[in-house]
Amino acid sequence: MSSSSKHLRSVVKGVGSYLPQRCVTNAELEKTVDTSDEWIVQRTGIRQRYFAAEGETTSMLATHAARAALAAAGVGPEDIDLVILATATPDYTFPASATQVQAALGITRGVAFDLQAVCSGFVFALATADKFLTSGSHKRALVIGAETFSRILDWSDRTTCVLFGDGAGALVLEAQESSGALSDRGVLTTHLRSDGRHREKLYVDGGPSSTQTIGHLRMAGRDVFKHAVGMVTDVMTDAFAATGYSAQDLTWFVPHQANERIIDASADKLGIRPDQIIKTVQLHGNTSAASIPLALSVGSADGRIKPGDLVMIEAMGGGFTWGSALIRW
Ligand code: UT7
């Protein structure tokens, strides 16, 4: 990359997250679902997940996470001119839940919209915000992933209902001038993909235009698993090719937290060491678009992720959609 021409880069100013109060352990699920703590831990790494309270919506979780991110960034709602909320579980069919977050925060300028890429949603939202910020059209973005997947689970399907949880995470991104050097802070490169031929492997069997119902999550887990490792390692390889970095250069690998075995297999394939990986799947389950910002929040709060670190995020989900982003934190 050129180091002579000045351009804009999207720099992480702060990160925050929010989990509903109710923590549900595998042992609690054993009481109502034909499953076992041993099976869930062995096959997925998940030990617990959180479920939103009755009446607690995605935009409420998102608003809490956004407030925490604003506080961490040291900026106020009036400083934000772009809100992108990645979610597959919006409060209502419309308006976009992002507009409700915007209103709850008291933001009256700029633009807010939802982005739907299921588990890849946060990576897609970050990449989208990056395009807005580096174009110079907007200055400061809230990029949020928030979900209430507990509302679309089929409790009679043990192959899916034990996997997912609710939660939210948010980043504040700010457009800053950069020399273009890879050592300068900010989003270095993003790579997004989708392929709609895979719809049947992971989808919700309802919607306003088809069934006029909300529907339930359906997943052919083994099929998804088979595709996941190849897809996420492809887009991480794209990120390495675009920057010249390799797995050894990463300070942190913060993947979508769907299944510990997918995380480990992806890391192993690229030569990422176990001590480079931030894992929260054991604590949160699969929170879809919220999983990466939740993991980034945990890693920042406990002092692992620090300014200047090289952080790779990636995800794969329904559609299929998949993507990666490499960030100089
Ligand atoms: O975030 C979007 C991306 N989604 C994912 O990444 C999920 C990808 N897939 C997965 O994580 C895994 O495929 C699962 C965790 C969903 C399943 O693991 P698996 O090793 O692929 O198991 P399986 O589906 O092949 O099932 C193995 C056995 C079956 O029994 P039989 O047929 O071998 O007798 C299932 O009936 O495990 C059984 N089983 C369960 N047993 C206890 C399935 N679900 C459960 C359960 N408790 N909850």
Tab-separated table of C-alpha atoms and ligand atoms in Angstrom:
chain	number	residue	atom	x	y	z
A	1	MET	CA	0.000	0.000	0.000
A	2	SER	CA	1.156	3.500	-0.780
A	3	SER	CA	2.538	5.442	2.164
A	4	SER	CA	2.725	8.780	0.329
A	5	SER	CA	-0.937	9.593	-0.417
A	6	LYS	CA	-3.123	10.505	2.556
A	7	HIS	CA	-6.467	8.793	2.880
A	8	LEU	CA	-9.145	8.011	5.436
A	9	ARG	CA	-9.218	4.956	7.655
A	10	SER	CA	-11.972	3.687	10.004
A	11	VAL	CA	-10.418	3.549	13.463
A	12	VAL	CA	-11.896	1.646	16.424
A	13	LYS	CA	-12.583	4.191	19.176
A	14	GLY	CA	-14.458	1.955	21.607
A	15	VAL	CA	-16.233	-1.332	22.074
A	16	GLY	CA	-19.116	-2.337	24.323
A	17	SER	CA	-21.545	-5.182	24.820
A	18	TYR	CA	-24.635	-6.282	26.673
A	19	LEU	CA	-26.032	-9.626	27.774
A	20	PRO	CA	-29.523	-10.251	29.120
A	21	GLN	CA	-29.664	-11.155	32.807
A	22	ARG	CA	-30.879	-14.711	32.420
A	23	CYS	CA	-28.022	-17.187	32.007
A	24	VAL	CA	-29.090	-20.675	30.931
A	25	THR	CA	-26.647	-23.520	31.517
A	26	ASN	CA	-26.548	-26.811	29.650
A	27	ALA	CA	-27.718	-28.463	32.888
A	28	GLU	CA	-30.859	-26.320	32.811
A	29	LEU	CA	-31.548	-27.306	29.182
A	30	GLU	CA	-31.148	-30.985	30.100
A	31	LYS	CA	-34.368	-30.655	32.116
A	32	THR	CA	-36.550	-29.804	29.100
A	33	VAL	CA	-34.586	-30.984	26.040
A	34	ASP	CA	-33.413	-34.538	25.226
A	35	THR	CA	-29.744	-33.570	25.416
A	36	SER	CA	-26.774	-33.616	27.787
A	37	ASP	CA	-24.146	-31.193	28.980
A	38	GLU	CA	-21.559	-33.712	27.781
A	39	TRP	CA	-22.930	-33.794	24.195
A	40	ILE	CA	-23.208	-30.008	23.935
A	41	VAL	CA	-19.726	-29.359	25.322
A	42	GLN	CA	-18.086	-32.091	23.248
A	43	ARG	CA	-19.754	-31.140	19.936
A	44	THR	CA	-19.792	-27.345	20.324
A	45	GLY	CA	-17.813	-26.101	23.334
A	46	ILE	CA	-20.938	-24.269	24.582
A	47	ARG	CA	-21.520	-24.355	28.371
A	48	GLN	CA	-24.116	-21.588	28.788
A	49	ARG	CA	-26.016	-18.903	26.881
A	50	TYR	CA	-28.204	-15.903	27.776
A	51	PHE	CA	-31.878	-15.389	26.949
A	52	ALA	CA	-33.644	-12.035	26.775
A	53	ALA	CA	-36.480	-11.422	29.223
A	54	GLU	CA	-40.056	-11.236	28.049
A	55	GLY	CA	-40.517	-7.892	26.336
A	56	GLU	CA	-36.771	-7.317	26.033
A	57	THR	CA	-36.153	-6.751	22.332
A	58	THR	CA	-33.165	-6.742	20.022
A	59	SER	CA	-33.126	-2.931	19.849
A	60	MET	CA	-33.044	-2.767	23.676
A	61	LEU	CA	-30.012	-5.073	23.832
A	62	ALA	CA	-28.422	-3.085	20.998
A	63	THR	CA	-29.017	0.226	22.783
A	64	HIS	CA	-27.287	-1.031	25.952
A	65	ALA	CA	-24.284	-2.236	23.935
A	66	ALA	CA	-24.159	1.033	21.978
A	67	ARG	CA	-24.158	3.085	25.195
A	68	ALA	CA	-21.251	1.013	26.525
A	69	ALA	CA	-19.316	1.490	23.275
A	70	LEU	CA	-19.938	5.254	23.288
A	71	ALA	CA	-18.688	5.463	26.885
A	72	ALA	CA	-15.568	3.445	26.012
A	73	ALA	CA	-14.947	5.710	23.013
A	74	GLY	CA	-15.458	8.871	25.043
A	75	VAL	CA	-17.949	10.268	22.538
A	76	GLY	CA	-21.603	11.200	22.851
A	77	PRO	CA	-24.638	10.206	20.774
A	78	GLU	CA	-24.502	13.645	19.126
A	79	ASP	CA	-21.131	12.676	17.622
A	80	ILE	CA	-22.612	9.702	15.695
A	81	ASP	CA	-23.860	10.168	12.130
A	82	LEU	CA	-24.180	6.517	11.063
A	83	VAL	CA	-25.801	3.576	12.880
A	84	ILE	CA	-25.692	0.145	11.278
A	85	LEU	CA	-27.372	-2.671	13.172
A	86	ALA	CA	-26.662	-6.208	12.007
A	87	THR	CA	-29.524	-8.457	13.018
A	88	ALA	CA	-31.644	-11.323	11.751
A	89	THR	CA	-34.073	-10.944	14.677
A	90	PRO	CA	-35.404	-7.370	14.412
A	91	ASP	CA	-38.048	-6.052	16.835
A	92	TYR	CA	-40.573	-5.719	14.003
A	93	THR	CA	-40.724	-6.442	10.281
A	94	PHE	CA	-40.320	-2.677	9.925
A	95	PRO	CA	-39.141	-0.049	10.748
A	96	ALA	CA	-35.496	-1.028	11.012
A	97	SER	CA	-34.477	-1.704	14.615
A	98	ALA	CA	-31.481	0.570	14.009
A	99	THR	CA	-33.836	3.557	13.867
A	100	GLN	CA	-35.186	2.576	17.293
A	101	VAL	CA	-31.644	2.428	18.665
A	102	GLN	CA	-30.981	5.820	17.092
A	103	ALA	CA	-34.076	7.269	18.789
A	104	ALA	CA	-33.336	5.615	22.147
A	105	LEU	CA	-29.870	7.172	22.096
A	106	GLY	CA	-31.290	10.573	21.165
A	107	ILE	CA	-29.492	10.745	17.809
A	108	THR	CA	-31.433	13.017	15.464
A	109	ARG	CA	-29.002	13.429	12.572
A	110	GLY	CA	-27.352	11.139	10.082
A	111	VAL	CA	-28.728	7.749	9.101
A	112	ALA	CA	-29.543	4.418	10.730
A	113	PHE	CA	-30.376	1.136	9.032
A	114	ASP	CA	-30.403	-2.624	9.613
A	115	LEU	CA	-28.230	-5.071	7.753
A	116	GLN	CA	-29.231	-8.707	7.283
A	117	ALA	CA	-26.486	-11.264	6.748
A	118	VAL	CA	-27.343	-13.540	9.693
A	119	CYS	CA	-24.184	-14.767	11.472
A	120	SER	CA	-21.960	-12.800	9.061
A	121	GLY	CA	-23.943	-9.643	9.808
A	122	PHE	CA	-21.360	-7.924	11.972
A	123	VAL	CA	-18.562	-8.390	9.427
A	124	PHE	CA	-20.897	-7.110	6.676
A	125	ALA	CA	-21.918	-4.123	8.840
A	126	LEU	CA	-18.306	-3.276	9.663
A	127	ALA	CA	-17.329	-3.482	5.982
A	128	THR	CA	-20.313	-1.286	5.037
A	129	ALA	CA	-19.508	1.316	7.706
A	130	ASP	CA	-15.897	1.276	6.524
A	131	LYS	CA	-17.014	2.170	2.977
A	132	PHE	CA	-19.116	5.095	4.289
A	133	LEU	CA	-16.355	6.406	6.564
A	134	THR	CA	-13.455	6.067	4.125
A	135	SER	CA	-15.496	7.776	1.392
A	136	GLY	CA	-15.653	10.855	3.605
A	137	SER	CA	-19.474	10.921	3.592
A	138	HIS	CA	-19.786	10.134	7.319
A	139	LYS	CA	-17.532	10.743	10.290
A	140	ARG	CA	-18.436	8.446	13.199
A	141	ALA	CA	-20.328	5.159	13.141
A	142	LEU	CA	-21.925	2.829	15.622
A	143	VAL	CA	-21.619	-0.685	14.225
A	144	ILE	CA	-23.800	-3.053	16.223
A	145	GLY	CA	-24.565	-6.761	16.186
A	146	ALA	CA	-27.635	-7.679	18.262
A	147	GLU	CA	-29.857	-10.738	18.301
A	148	THR	CA	-32.669	-12.464	20.157
A	149	PHE	CA	-32.375	-15.904	18.545
A	150	SER	CA	-34.207	-17.429	21.532
A	151	ARG	CA	-37.385	-16.133	19.834
A	152	ILE	CA	-36.914	-18.193	16.649
A	153	LEU	CA	-35.779	-21.504	18.142
A	154	ASP	CA	-37.857	-24.662	17.821
A	155	TRP	CA	-37.684	-26.235	21.284
A	156	SER	CA	-38.671	-29.618	19.862
A	157	ASP	CA	-35.537	-29.667	17.652
A	158	ARG	CA	-32.600	-30.574	19.889
A	159	THR	CA	-30.134	-30.288	16.988
A	160	THR	CA	-30.577	-26.488	16.926
A	161	CYS	CA	-32.196	-25.223	20.146
A	162	VAL	CA	-29.136	-25.895	22.325
A	163	LEU	CA	-26.796	-23.873	20.112
A	164	PHE	CA	-28.016	-20.276	20.180
A	165	GLY	CA	-28.247	-17.365	22.610
A	166	ASP	CA	-29.127	-13.662	22.817
A	167	GLY	CA	-26.871	-10.636	23.217
A	168	ALA	CA	-25.403	-7.518	21.641
A	169	GLY	CA	-22.048	-5.896	20.949
A	170	ALA	CA	-21.067	-2.579	19.392
A	171	LEU	CA	-18.067	-0.683	18.050
A	172	VAL	CA	-17.581	3.026	17.552
A	173	LEU	CA	-15.618	3.624	14.349
A	174	GLU	CA	-14.208	7.040	13.445
A	175	ALA	CA	-12.843	8.270	10.104
A	176	GLN	CA	-9.267	9.421	10.655
A	177	GLU	CA	-6.538	10.498	8.251
A	178	SER	CA	-3.997	7.785	7.600
A	179	SER	CA	-0.695	7.708	5.766
A	180	GLY	CA	-1.875	4.424	4.282
A	181	ALA	CA	0.747	2.439	6.205
A	182	LEU	CA	-0.397	-0.950	7.521
A	183	SER	CA	0.932	0.070	10.929
A	184	ASP	CA	-1.622	2.920	11.110
A	185	ARG	CA	-4.711	2.094	13.165
A	186	GLY	CA	-8.013	1.161	11.543
A	187	VAL	CA	-9.750	-1.297	9.256
A	188	LEU	CA	-7.096	-2.517	6.794
A	189	THR	CA	-9.142	-4.713	4.483
A	190	THR	CA	-12.579	-6.393	4.258
A	191	HIS	CA	-13.755	-9.337	2.125
A	192	LEU	CA	-17.425	-10.286	1.784
A	193	ARG	CA	-19.028	-13.202	-0.059
A	194	SER	CA	-22.428	-14.815	-0.476
A	195	ASP	CA	-23.961	-17.706	-2.383
A	196	GLY	CA	-27.738	-18.049	-2.251
A	197	ARG	CA	-27.727	-21.600	-3.590
A	198	HIS	CA	-27.146	-22.772	0.010
A	199	ARG	CA	-30.429	-21.409	1.411
A	200	GLU	CA	-31.865	-24.774	2.460
A	201	LYS	CA	-28.942	-25.589	4.763
A	202	LEU	CA	-29.630	-22.739	7.192
A	203	TYR	CA	-32.805	-20.668	7.126
A	204	VAL	CA	-35.925	-19.590	8.998
A	205	ASP	CA	-39.123	-21.209	7.724
A	206	GLY	CA	-41.276	-18.102	7.998
A	207	GLY	CA	-41.477	-14.467	7.006
A	208	PRO	CA	-43.905	-11.667	6.108
A	209	SER	CA	-43.979	-12.345	2.376
A	210	SER	CA	-44.090	-16.147	2.511
A	211	THR	CA	-45.959	-17.488	5.541
A	212	GLN	CA	-46.924	-14.282	7.391
A	213	THR	CA	-45.383	-15.883	10.486
A	214	ILE	CA	-42.034	-15.424	12.202
A	215	GLY	CA	-40.939	-19.026	11.630
A	216	HIS	CA	-38.268	-21.162	13.252
A	217	LEU	CA	-34.593	-21.647	12.597
A	218	ARG	CA	-33.776	-24.746	10.536
A	219	MET	CA	-30.231	-25.997	10.054
A	220	ALA	CA	-28.543	-28.974	8.467
A	221	GLY	CA	-25.702	-28.691	10.968
A	222	ARG	CA	-23.341	-31.212	9.441
A	223	ASP	CA	-23.655	-29.594	5.977
A	224	VAL	CA	-23.055	-26.123	7.397
A	225	PHE	CA	-20.048	-27.390	9.317
A	226	LYS	CA	-18.587	-28.929	6.144
A	227	HIS	CA	-18.748	-25.627	4.251
A	228	ALA	CA	-17.814	-23.316	7.130
A	229	VAL	CA	-14.120	-24.088	7.478
A	230	GLY	CA	-13.349	-23.760	3.739
A	231	MET	CA	-15.363	-20.561	3.357
A	232	VAL	CA	-13.913	-18.659	6.313
A	233	THR	CA	-10.352	-19.712	5.569
A	234	ASP	CA	-10.836	-18.542	1.932
A	235	VAL	CA	-11.800	-15.007	2.995
A	236	MET	CA	-9.028	-14.870	5.588
A	237	THR	CA	-6.576	-15.905	2.867
A	238	ASP	CA	-7.983	-13.009	0.780
A	239	ALA	CA	-7.243	-10.637	3.681
A	240	PHE	CA	-3.690	-11.930	3.965
A	241	ALA	CA	-3.187	-11.588	0.184
A	242	ALA	CA	-4.472	-7.988	0.247
A	243	THR	CA	-2.100	-6.924	3.030
A	244	GLY	CA	0.895	-9.243	2.782
A	245	TYR	CA	0.355	-10.389	6.359
A	246	SER	CA	0.230	-14.045	7.367
A	247	ALA	CA	-1.321	-15.998	10.249
A	248	GLN	CA	1.834	-15.549	12.328
A	249	ASP	CA	1.415	-11.750	12.189
A	250	LEU	CA	-2.011	-11.800	13.868
A	251	THR	CA	-2.131	-10.666	17.467
A	252	TRP	CA	-5.703	-11.949	17.801
A	253	PHE	CA	-8.044	-14.134	15.824
A	254	VAL	CA	-11.631	-13.280	16.842
A	255	PRO	CA	-13.921	-15.575	14.835
A	256	HIS	CA	-17.692	-15.877	14.784
A	257	GLN	CA	-18.485	-18.019	17.814
A	258	ALA	CA	-20.706	-20.806	16.472
A	259	ASN	CA	-18.824	-23.942	17.384
A	260	GLU	CA	-15.438	-24.431	19.011
A	261	ARG	CA	-14.604	-27.234	16.581
A	262	ILE	CA	-15.154	-24.935	13.572
A	263	ILE	CA	-12.997	-22.253	15.217
A	264	ASP	CA	-10.175	-24.697	15.957
A	265	ALA	CA	-10.313	-26.344	12.523
A	266	SER	CA	-10.206	-22.944	10.765
A	267	ALA	CA	-7.294	-21.746	12.897
A	268	ASP	CA	-5.441	-25.008	12.387
A	269	LYS	CA	-5.872	-24.883	8.604
A	270	LEU	CA	-4.208	-21.448	8.448
A	271	GLY	CA	-1.542	-22.057	11.105
A	272	ILE	CA	-3.074	-19.750	13.716
A	273	ARG	CA	-1.870	-20.815	17.182
A	274	PRO	CA	-4.330	-21.559	20.024
A	275	ASP	CA	-2.882	-18.675	22.067
A	276	GLN	CA	-3.883	-16.234	19.290
A	277	ILE	CA	-7.593	-17.159	19.482
A	278	ILE	CA	-10.253	-15.337	21.512
A	279	LYS	CA	-13.108	-17.736	22.280
A	280	THR	CA	-16.370	-16.869	24.000
A	281	VAL	CA	-18.602	-19.579	22.536
A	282	GLN	CA	-18.447	-21.438	25.876
A	283	LEU	CA	-19.961	-18.386	27.622
A	284	HIS	CA	-22.452	-17.013	25.099
A	285	GLY	CA	-23.376	-19.837	22.705
A	286	ASN	CA	-23.951	-18.777	19.107
A	287	THR	CA	-25.330	-15.228	19.220
A	288	SER	CA	-25.216	-14.831	15.428
A	289	ALA	CA	-24.355	-11.221	14.452
A	290	ALA	CA	-23.604	-10.356	18.091
A	291	SER	CA	-20.935	-12.988	18.617
A	292	ILE	CA	-17.919	-11.134	17.221
A	293	PRO	CA	-18.518	-7.769	18.939
A	294	LEU	CA	-19.260	-9.663	22.167
A	295	ALA	CA	-15.925	-11.473	21.846
A	296	LEU	CA	-14.124	-8.219	20.951
A	297	SER	CA	-15.677	-6.643	24.023
A	298	VAL	CA	-14.568	-9.470	26.317
A	299	GLY	CA	-11.045	-9.396	24.831
A	300	SER	CA	-10.783	-5.620	25.245
A	301	ALA	CA	-12.220	-5.533	28.752
A	302	ASP	CA	-9.802	-8.169	30.054
A	303	GLY	CA	-6.814	-6.366	28.527
A	304	ARG	CA	-5.934	-8.859	25.809
A	305	ILE	CA	-6.826	-6.657	22.798
A	306	LYS	CA	-4.814	-3.432	22.866
A	307	PRO	CA	-4.320	-0.486	20.481
A	308	GLY	CA	-1.919	-1.449	17.702
A	309	ASP	CA	-2.815	-5.150	17.778
A	310	LEU	CA	-3.545	-6.887	14.478
A	311	VAL	CA	-7.021	-8.424	14.799
A	312	MET	CA	-8.696	-10.759	12.288
A	313	ILE	CA	-12.458	-11.226	12.438
A	314	GLU	CA	-14.425	-13.644	10.282
A	315	ALA	CA	-17.863	-15.216	10.080
A	316	MET	CA	-20.052	-17.508	8.044
A	317	GLY	CA	-23.808	-17.890	8.186
A	318	GLY	CA	-27.167	-18.310	6.489
A	319	GLY	CA	-27.444	-17.502	2.804
A	320	PHE	CA	-24.688	-18.613	2.785
A	321	THR	CA	-22.853	-15.403	3.608
A	322	TRP	CA	-19.256	-15.190	4.751
A	323	GLY	CA	-16.596	-12.544	5.245
A	324	SER	CA	-13.453	-11.341	6.967
A	325	ALA	CA	-11.970	-8.069	8.154
A	326	LEU	CA	-8.441	-7.314	9.260
A	327	ILE	CA	-8.183	-4.468	11.762
A	328	ARG	CA	-5.196	-2.623	13.226
A	329	TRP	CA	-6.831	-2.072	16.617
B	1	UT7	O1	-23.617	-19.675	12.997
B	1	UT7	C1	-23.962	-20.153	11.723
B	1	UT7	C2	-23.151	-21.318	11.401
B	1	UT7	N1	-23.638	-22.497	12.101
B	1	UT7	C3	-22.771	-23.364	12.483
B	1	UT7	O2	-21.614	-23.116	12.346
B	1	UT7	C4	-23.228	-24.697	13.006
B	1	UT7	C5	-22.495	-25.761	12.247
B	1	UT7	N2	-22.743	-27.103	12.696
B	1	UT7	C6	-22.406	-27.553	13.922
B	1	UT7	O3	-21.934	-26.821	14.746
B	1	UT7	C7	-22.556	-29.026	14.196
B	1	UT7	O4	-22.855	-29.703	12.990
B	1	UT7	C8	-23.616	-29.353	15.255
B	1	UT7	C9	-23.139	-28.898	16.607
B	1	UT7	C10	-24.915	-28.649	14.901
B	1	UT7	C11	-23.842	-30.861	15.320
B	1	UT7	O5	-22.629	-31.527	15.530
B	1	UT7	P1	-22.270	-32.803	14.648
B	1	UT7	O6	-21.023	-33.339	15.183
B	1	UT7	O7	-22.309	-32.388	13.216
B	1	UT7	O8	-23.439	-33.795	15.023
B	1	UT7	P2	-24.503	-34.501	14.087
B	1	UT7	O9	-25.482	-33.503	13.569
B	1	UT7	O10	-23.782	-35.326	13.096
B	1	UT7	O11	-25.252	-35.428	15.144
B	1	UT7	C12	-24.577	-36.470	15.818
B	1	UT7	C13	-25.543	-37.187	16.765
B	1	UT7	C14	-26.843	-37.593	16.119
B	1	UT7	O12	-27.184	-38.863	16.621
B	1	UT7	P3	-26.984	-40.167	15.703
B	1	UT7	O13	-27.814	-39.911	14.480
B	1	UT7	O14	-25.527	-40.233	15.430
B	1	UT7	O15	-27.519	-41.241	16.590
B	1	UT7	C15	-27.823	-36.580	16.654
B	1	UT7	O16	-29.134	-37.076	16.732
B	1	UT7	O17	-25.877	-36.321	17.868
B	1	UT7	C16	-27.292	-36.298	18.028
B	1	UT7	N3	-27.689	-35.008	18.542
B	1	UT7	C17	-27.791	-34.716	19.854
B	1	UT7	N4	-27.592	-35.456	20.947
B	1	UT7	C18	-27.758	-34.844	22.146
B	1	UT7	C19	-27.988	-33.892	17.841
B	1	UT7	N5	-28.278	-32.876	18.666
B	1	UT7	C20	-28.162	-33.361	19.924
B	1	UT7	C21	-28.325	-32.789	21.190
B	1	UT7	N6	-28.105	-33.565	22.259
B	1	UT7	N7	-28.666	-31.501	21.368
